[in-house]
């Protein structure tokens, strides 16, 4: 056991396959290392439960944490029980630069960072499968029926294909992808969006299944195009997936507007990313210069924030940064 430890995770972007992944289809996710979450575990809880939480939304003993934080508190309890800690005396401080409710992996990254931090604090050798299982406890509170892609993606070191029950496979990239992420400025409600597709599935199984099957096809084509470095074809797959997500009812006016602006401004493809109905869109640019131009156009069109992410270059720097911070804090 140490006096202080840090767990870290980055954000994630679902390139293609969201929602279909809930129905056992493959999806492609990439680390979004421009933002991240950090959990700092320190000795000293001094409360009834022995645990104190310090974060943007709440500072105090665990037992007083508000309902929206029940996922993370459940995840901590489960982790402490797994580690056989009966009397914790700790404060967990959470810092995150990942905007919440935007489909960028905020809740998953926080859960992953907390579990990893607790493993380190109690000197438990990190086993990735256990970390994922415990972080998923928080995700179940947040989403109800999560596929598991988020917790895997926030800890991955490169692009992955994820499939429920099969786990993640690292994907090769033939040519750097320049992605622009644009925030609609509105919370996306993943739980409601997932439930709405479930209702559609029960009402009209044939049509819904067809859309999910098509998304699966586009995901496989996208994976092959990424490996070959055929950026235009990747863009085409993104556009086609967006059509099916719209047909499934998880896009909305604000998303459609940003998607149109991105395409009119030269994007090779654009779609929502994550649960939809608010949240963010992603747009694929031909190169760095186009990505900068796209980012400006999307901001002018009302995006509250934009980020540029380059996929294919080394994405290890977030891990390195967090490790360095850990070293300087202890
Ligand atoms: O958490 P979000 O909004 O990025 O959505 C995750 C992707 C979904 O396919 C919509 C849900 C899931 O559990 O896979």
mmCIF file of N, CA and C in Angstrom, residues 8-14 21 27 29-32 37 71-72 75 79 98 103-116 127-143 145-158 160-165 167-168 190 319:
data_model
loop_
_atom_site.group_PDB
_atom_site.id
_atom_site.type_symbol
_atom_site.label_atom_id
_atom_site.label_comp_id
_atom_site.label_asym_id
_atom_site.label_seq_id
_atom_site.Cartn_x
_atom_site.Cartn_y
_atom_site.Cartn_z
ATOM 1 N N UNK A 8 -5.050 6.723 -14.488
ATOM 2 C CA UNK A 8 -5.425 7.655 -15.566
ATOM 3 C C UNK A 8 -6.051 6.920 -16.742
ATOM 4 N N UNK A 9 -6.843 7.631 -17.502
ATOM 5 C CA UNK A 9 -7.417 7.088 -18.736
ATOM 6 C C UNK A 9 -7.680 8.266 -19.669
ATOM 7 N N UNK A 10 -7.737 7.977 -20.966
ATOM 8 C CA UNK A 10 -8.033 9.050 -21.920
ATOM 9 C C UNK A 10 -9.496 8.953 -22.375
ATOM 10 N N UNK A 11 -9.922 9.879 -23.200
ATOM 11 C CA UNK A 11 -11.268 9.799 -23.766
ATOM 12 C C UNK A 11 -11.300 8.791 -24.909
ATOM 13 N N UNK A 12 -12.447 8.672 -25.549
ATOM 14 C CA UNK A 12 -12.551 7.765 -26.704
ATOM 15 C C UNK A 12 -13.492 8.353 -27.750
ATOM 16 N N UNK A 13 -13.255 7.906 -28.969
ATOM 17 C CA UNK A 13 -14.145 8.299 -30.062
ATOM 18 C C UNK A 13 -14.627 7.013 -30.710
ATOM 19 N N UNK A 14 -15.925 6.881 -30.883
ATOM 20 C CA UNK A 14 -16.406 5.741 -31.672
ATOM 21 C C UNK A 14 -16.453 6.209 -33.126
ATOM 22 N N UNK A 21 -23.315 -2.076 -31.970
ATOM 23 C CA UNK A 21 -22.448 -2.845 -31.064
ATOM 24 C C UNK A 21 -23.237 -3.423 -29.881
ATOM 25 N N UNK A 27 -17.707 -2.697 -33.676
ATOM 26 C CA UNK A 27 -17.604 -1.235 -33.768
ATOM 27 C C UNK A 27 -16.126 -0.875 -33.695
ATOM 28 N N UNK A 29 -13.376 1.838 -32.348
ATOM 29 C CA UNK A 29 -13.163 2.962 -31.414
ATOM 30 C C UNK A 29 -11.698 3.357 -31.450
ATOM 31 N N UNK A 30 -11.469 4.635 -31.194
ATOM 32 C CA UNK A 30 -10.093 5.110 -31.162
ATOM 33 C C UNK A 30 -9.851 5.923 -29.901
ATOM 34 N N UNK A 31 -8.633 5.857 -29.361
ATOM 35 C CA UNK A 31 -8.351 6.652 -28.161
ATOM 36 C C UNK A 31 -8.416 8.137 -28.503
ATOM 37 N N UNK A 32 -8.979 8.906 -27.611
ATOM 38 C CA UNK A 32 -9.045 10.362 -27.796
ATOM 39 C C UNK A 32 -8.143 10.959 -26.724
ATOM 40 N N UNK A 37 -8.898 11.652 -17.945
ATOM 41 C CA UNK A 37 -9.363 11.702 -16.553
ATOM 42 C C UNK A 37 -8.275 11.113 -15.663
ATOM 43 N N UNK A 71 -23.063 5.574 -9.722
ATOM 44 C CA UNK A 71 -22.297 4.616 -10.528
ATOM 45 C C UNK A 71 -20.860 4.530 -10.055
ATOM 46 N N UNK A 72 -20.261 5.680 -9.841
ATOM 47 C CA UNK A 72 -18.845 5.680 -9.445
ATOM 48 C C UNK A 72 -18.680 5.166 -8.001
ATOM 49 N N UNK A 75 -18.954 1.472 -8.088
ATOM 50 C CA UNK A 75 -17.729 0.929 -8.693
ATOM 51 C C UNK A 75 -16.598 0.885 -7.655
ATOM 52 N N UNK A 79 -14.841 -2.447 -6.145
ATOM 53 C CA UNK A 79 -13.378 -2.606 -6.273
ATOM 54 C C UNK A 79 -12.745 -2.876 -4.908
ATOM 55 N N UNK A 98 -12.464 15.653 -19.843
ATOM 56 C CA UNK A 98 -13.383 15.097 -20.849
ATOM 57 C C UNK A 98 -14.774 15.677 -20.603
ATOM 58 N N UNK A 103 -20.551 11.752 -25.394
ATOM 59 C CA UNK A 103 -20.149 10.566 -26.161
ATOM 60 C C UNK A 103 -18.649 10.429 -26.307
ATOM 61 N N UNK A 104 -17.890 11.097 -25.419
ATOM 62 C CA UNK A 104 -16.431 11.049 -25.540
ATOM 63 C C UNK A 104 -15.784 10.198 -24.443
ATOM 64 N N UNK A 105 -16.619 9.453 -23.704
ATOM 65 C CA UNK A 105 -16.075 8.472 -22.756
ATOM 66 C C UNK A 105 -15.814 8.996 -21.351
ATOM 67 N N UNK A 106 -16.463 10.108 -20.982
ATOM 68 C CA UNK A 106 -16.197 10.711 -19.674
ATOM 69 C C UNK A 106 -16.423 9.737 -18.510
ATOM 70 N N UNK A 107 -17.619 9.128 -18.433
ATOM 71 C CA UNK A 107 -17.915 8.272 -17.268
ATOM 72 C C UNK A 107 -17.032 7.022 -17.267
ATOM 73 N N UNK A 108 -16.775 6.464 -18.446
ATOM 74 C CA UNK A 108 -15.935 5.258 -18.518
ATOM 75 C C UNK A 108 -14.499 5.570 -18.111
ATOM 76 N N UNK A 109 -13.989 6.728 -18.560
ATOM 77 C CA UNK A 109 -12.590 7.079 -18.248
ATOM 78 C C UNK A 109 -12.422 7.319 -16.748
ATOM 79 N N UNK A 110 -13.413 7.957 -16.135
ATOM 80 C CA UNK A 110 -13.327 8.204 -14.695
ATOM 81 C C UNK A 110 -13.338 6.870 -13.951
ATOM 82 N N UNK A 111 -14.251 5.981 -14.331
ATOM 83 C CA UNK A 111 -14.337 4.676 -13.656
ATOM 84 C C UNK A 111 -13.036 3.890 -13.838
ATOM 85 N N UNK A 112 -12.521 3.884 -15.060
ATOM 86 C CA UNK A 112 -11.280 3.149 -15.356
ATOM 87 C C UNK A 112 -10.122 3.715 -14.523
ATOM 88 N N UNK A 113 -10.032 5.056 -14.477
ATOM 89 C CA UNK A 113 -8.940 5.699 -13.727
ATOM 90 C C UNK A 113 -9.048 5.388 -12.239
ATOM 91 N N UNK A 114 -10.278 5.406 -11.701
ATOM 92 C CA UNK A 114 -10.478 5.144 -10.269
ATOM 93 C C UNK A 114 -10.071 3.698 -9.933
ATOM 94 N N UNK A 115 -10.528 2.758 -10.744
ATOM 95 C CA UNK A 115 -10.207 1.344 -10.464
ATOM 96 C C UNK A 115 -8.689 1.144 -10.544
ATOM 97 N N UNK A 116 -8.086 1.702 -11.588
ATOM 98 C CA UNK A 116 -6.634 1.556 -11.749
ATOM 99 C C UNK A 116 -5.886 2.192 -10.571
ATOM 100 N N UNK A 127 -4.730 -6.333 -13.515
ATOM 101 C CA UNK A 127 -5.145 -7.330 -14.493
ATOM 102 C C UNK A 127 -6.223 -6.637 -15.327
ATOM 103 N N UNK A 128 -5.936 -6.447 -16.616
ATOM 104 C CA UNK A 128 -6.801 -5.624 -17.468
ATOM 105 C C UNK A 128 -8.266 -6.105 -17.456
ATOM 106 N N UNK A 129 -8.471 -7.412 -17.483
ATOM 107 C CA UNK A 129 -9.853 -7.930 -17.506
ATOM 108 C C UNK A 129 -10.607 -7.543 -16.242
ATOM 109 N N UNK A 130 -9.928 -7.596 -15.097
ATOM 110 C CA UNK A 130 -10.558 -7.231 -13.823
ATOM 111 C C UNK A 130 -10.863 -5.740 -13.784
ATOM 112 N N UNK A 131 -9.913 -4.938 -14.275
ATOM 113 C CA UNK A 131 -10.134 -3.482 -14.307
ATOM 114 C C UNK A 131 -11.378 -3.184 -15.150
ATOM 115 N N UNK A 132 -11.482 -3.832 -16.295
ATOM 116 C CA UNK A 132 -12.630 -3.585 -17.190
ATOM 117 C C UNK A 132 -13.935 -4.011 -16.531
ATOM 118 N N UNK A 133 -13.916 -5.175 -15.882
ATOM 119 C CA UNK A 133 -15.139 -5.682 -15.239
ATOM 120 C C UNK A 133 -15.602 -4.721 -14.145
ATOM 121 N N UNK A 134 -14.658 -4.213 -13.365
ATOM 122 C CA UNK A 134 -15.024 -3.324 -12.253
ATOM 123 C C UNK A 134 -15.440 -1.938 -12.757
ATOM 124 N N UNK A 135 -14.757 -1.435 -13.775
ATOM 125 C CA UNK A 135 -15.133 -0.124 -14.337
ATOM 126 C C UNK A 135 -16.530 -0.210 -14.972
ATOM 127 N N UNK A 136 -16.854 -1.371 -15.489
ATOM 128 C CA UNK A 136 -18.150 -1.574 -16.140
ATOM 129 C C UNK A 136 -19.314 -1.419 -15.143
ATOM 130 N N UNK A 137 -19.035 -1.615 -13.860
ATOM 131 C CA UNK A 137 -20.077 -1.452 -12.830
ATOM 132 C C UNK A 137 -20.651 -0.030 -12.909
ATOM 133 N N UNK A 138 -19.762 0.961 -13.071
ATOM 134 C CA UNK A 138 -20.224 2.357 -13.168
ATOM 135 C C UNK A 138 -20.995 2.571 -14.456
ATOM 136 N N UNK A 139 -20.549 1.940 -15.533
ATOM 137 C CA UNK A 139 -21.207 2.100 -16.832
ATOM 138 C C UNK A 139 -22.629 1.534 -16.829
ATOM 139 N N UNK A 140 -22.815 0.452 -16.087
ATOM 140 C CA UNK A 140 -24.162 -0.145 -16.023
ATOM 141 C C UNK A 140 -25.124 0.833 -15.352
ATOM 142 N N UNK A 141 -24.645 1.553 -14.339
ATOM 143 C CA UNK A 141 -25.477 2.591 -13.695
ATOM 144 C C UNK A 141 -25.790 3.700 -14.692
ATOM 145 N N UNK A 142 -24.791 4.081 -15.506
ATOM 146 C CA UNK A 142 -24.974 5.217 -16.412
ATOM 147 C C UNK A 142 -25.840 4.861 -17.617
ATOM 148 N N UNK A 143 -25.643 3.672 -18.185
ATOM 149 C CA UNK A 143 -26.288 3.350 -19.466
ATOM 150 C C UNK A 143 -27.332 2.254 -19.410
ATOM 151 N N UNK A 145 -27.611 -0.823 -20.227
ATOM 152 C CA UNK A 145 -27.205 -2.038 -20.935
ATOM 153 C C UNK A 145 -26.016 -1.737 -21.860
ATOM 154 N N UNK A 146 -24.873 -1.356 -21.263
ATOM 155 C CA UNK A 146 -23.751 -0.954 -22.122
ATOM 156 C C UNK A 146 -23.100 -2.148 -22.816
ATOM 157 N N UNK A 147 -22.595 -1.907 -24.023
ATOM 158 C CA UNK A 147 -21.937 -2.999 -24.754
ATOM 159 C C UNK A 147 -20.582 -3.322 -24.138
ATOM 160 N N UNK A 148 -19.984 -2.325 -23.469
ATOM 161 C CA UNK A 148 -18.644 -2.528 -22.898
ATOM 162 C C UNK A 148 -17.558 -1.847 -23.714
ATOM 163 N N UNK A 149 -17.949 -1.240 -24.853
ATOM 164 C CA UNK A 149 -16.921 -0.637 -25.720
ATOM 165 C C UNK A 149 -16.212 0.543 -25.045
ATOM 166 N N UNK A 150 -16.956 1.327 -24.261
ATOM 167 C CA UNK A 150 -16.361 2.546 -23.692
ATOM 168 C C UNK A 150 -15.205 2.247 -22.740
ATOM 169 N N UNK A 151 -15.413 1.304 -21.817
ATOM 170 C CA UNK A 151 -14.340 1.040 -20.836
ATOM 171 C C UNK A 151 -13.104 0.437 -21.516
ATOM 172 N N UNK A 152 -13.327 -0.324 -22.580
ATOM 173 C CA UNK A 152 -12.174 -0.892 -23.293
ATOM 174 C C UNK A 152 -11.441 0.226 -24.029
ATOM 175 N N UNK A 153 -12.211 1.088 -24.692
ATOM 176 C CA UNK A 153 -11.594 2.127 -25.529
ATOM 177 C C UNK A 153 -10.814 3.168 -24.717
ATOM 178 N N UNK A 154 -11.281 3.493 -23.504
ATOM 179 C CA UNK A 154 -10.579 4.543 -22.733
ATOM 180 C C UNK A 154 -9.229 4.060 -22.188
ATOM 181 N N UNK A 155 -9.004 2.751 -22.253
ATOM 182 C CA UNK A 155 -7.705 2.232 -21.804
ATOM 183 C C UNK A 155 -6.857 1.716 -22.953
ATOM 184 N N UNK A 156 -7.388 1.782 -24.174
ATOM 185 C CA UNK A 156 -6.641 1.193 -25.294
ATOM 186 C C UNK A 156 -5.571 2.162 -25.789
ATOM 187 N N UNK A 157 -4.535 1.593 -26.394
ATOM 188 C CA UNK A 157 -3.415 2.440 -26.826
ATOM 189 C C UNK A 157 -3.450 2.731 -28.316
ATOM 190 N N UNK A 158 -4.463 2.247 -28.997
ATOM 191 C CA UNK A 158 -4.584 2.494 -30.434
ATOM 192 C C UNK A 158 -5.984 2.149 -30.882
ATOM 193 N N UNK A 160 -9.181 0.209 -32.137
ATOM 194 C CA UNK A 160 -9.600 -1.180 -31.902
ATOM 195 C C UNK A 160 -10.919 -1.483 -32.612
ATOM 196 N N UNK A 161 -11.092 -2.772 -32.920
ATOM 197 C CA UNK A 161 -12.426 -3.261 -33.276
ATOM 198 C C UNK A 161 -12.926 -3.976 -32.034
ATOM 199 N N UNK A 162 -14.108 -3.588 -31.569
ATOM 200 C CA UNK A 162 -14.666 -4.205 -30.355
ATOM 201 C C UNK A 162 -15.943 -4.934 -30.709
ATOM 202 N N UNK A 163 -16.110 -6.081 -30.116
ATOM 203 C CA UNK A 163 -17.364 -6.829 -30.272
ATOM 204 C C UNK A 163 -17.695 -7.471 -28.927
ATOM 205 N N UNK A 164 -18.946 -7.309 -28.521
ATOM 206 C CA UNK A 164 -19.416 -7.863 -27.243
ATOM 207 C C UNK A 164 -19.107 -9.357 -27.183
ATOM 208 N N UNK A 165 -18.535 -9.798 -26.096
ATOM 209 C CA UNK A 165 -18.247 -11.225 -25.955
ATOM 210 C C UNK A 165 -16.942 -11.647 -26.605
ATOM 211 N N UNK A 167 -14.369 -9.137 -27.212
ATOM 212 C CA UNK A 167 -13.331 -8.212 -26.771
ATOM 213 C C UNK A 167 -12.788 -7.357 -27.900
ATOM 214 N N UNK A 168 -11.556 -6.886 -27.717
ATOM 215 C CA UNK A 168 -10.986 -5.908 -28.641
ATOM 216 C C UNK A 168 -9.829 -6.492 -29.442
ATOM 217 N N UNK A 190 -27.458 8.754 -23.710
ATOM 218 C CA UNK A 190 -27.184 7.447 -24.319
ATOM 219 C C UNK A 190 -28.211 6.405 -23.888
ATOM 220 N N UNK A 319 -0.697 8.581 -21.682
ATOM 221 C CA UNK A 319 -0.243 7.658 -20.636
ATOM 222 C C UNK A 319 1.067 8.154 -20.034
#
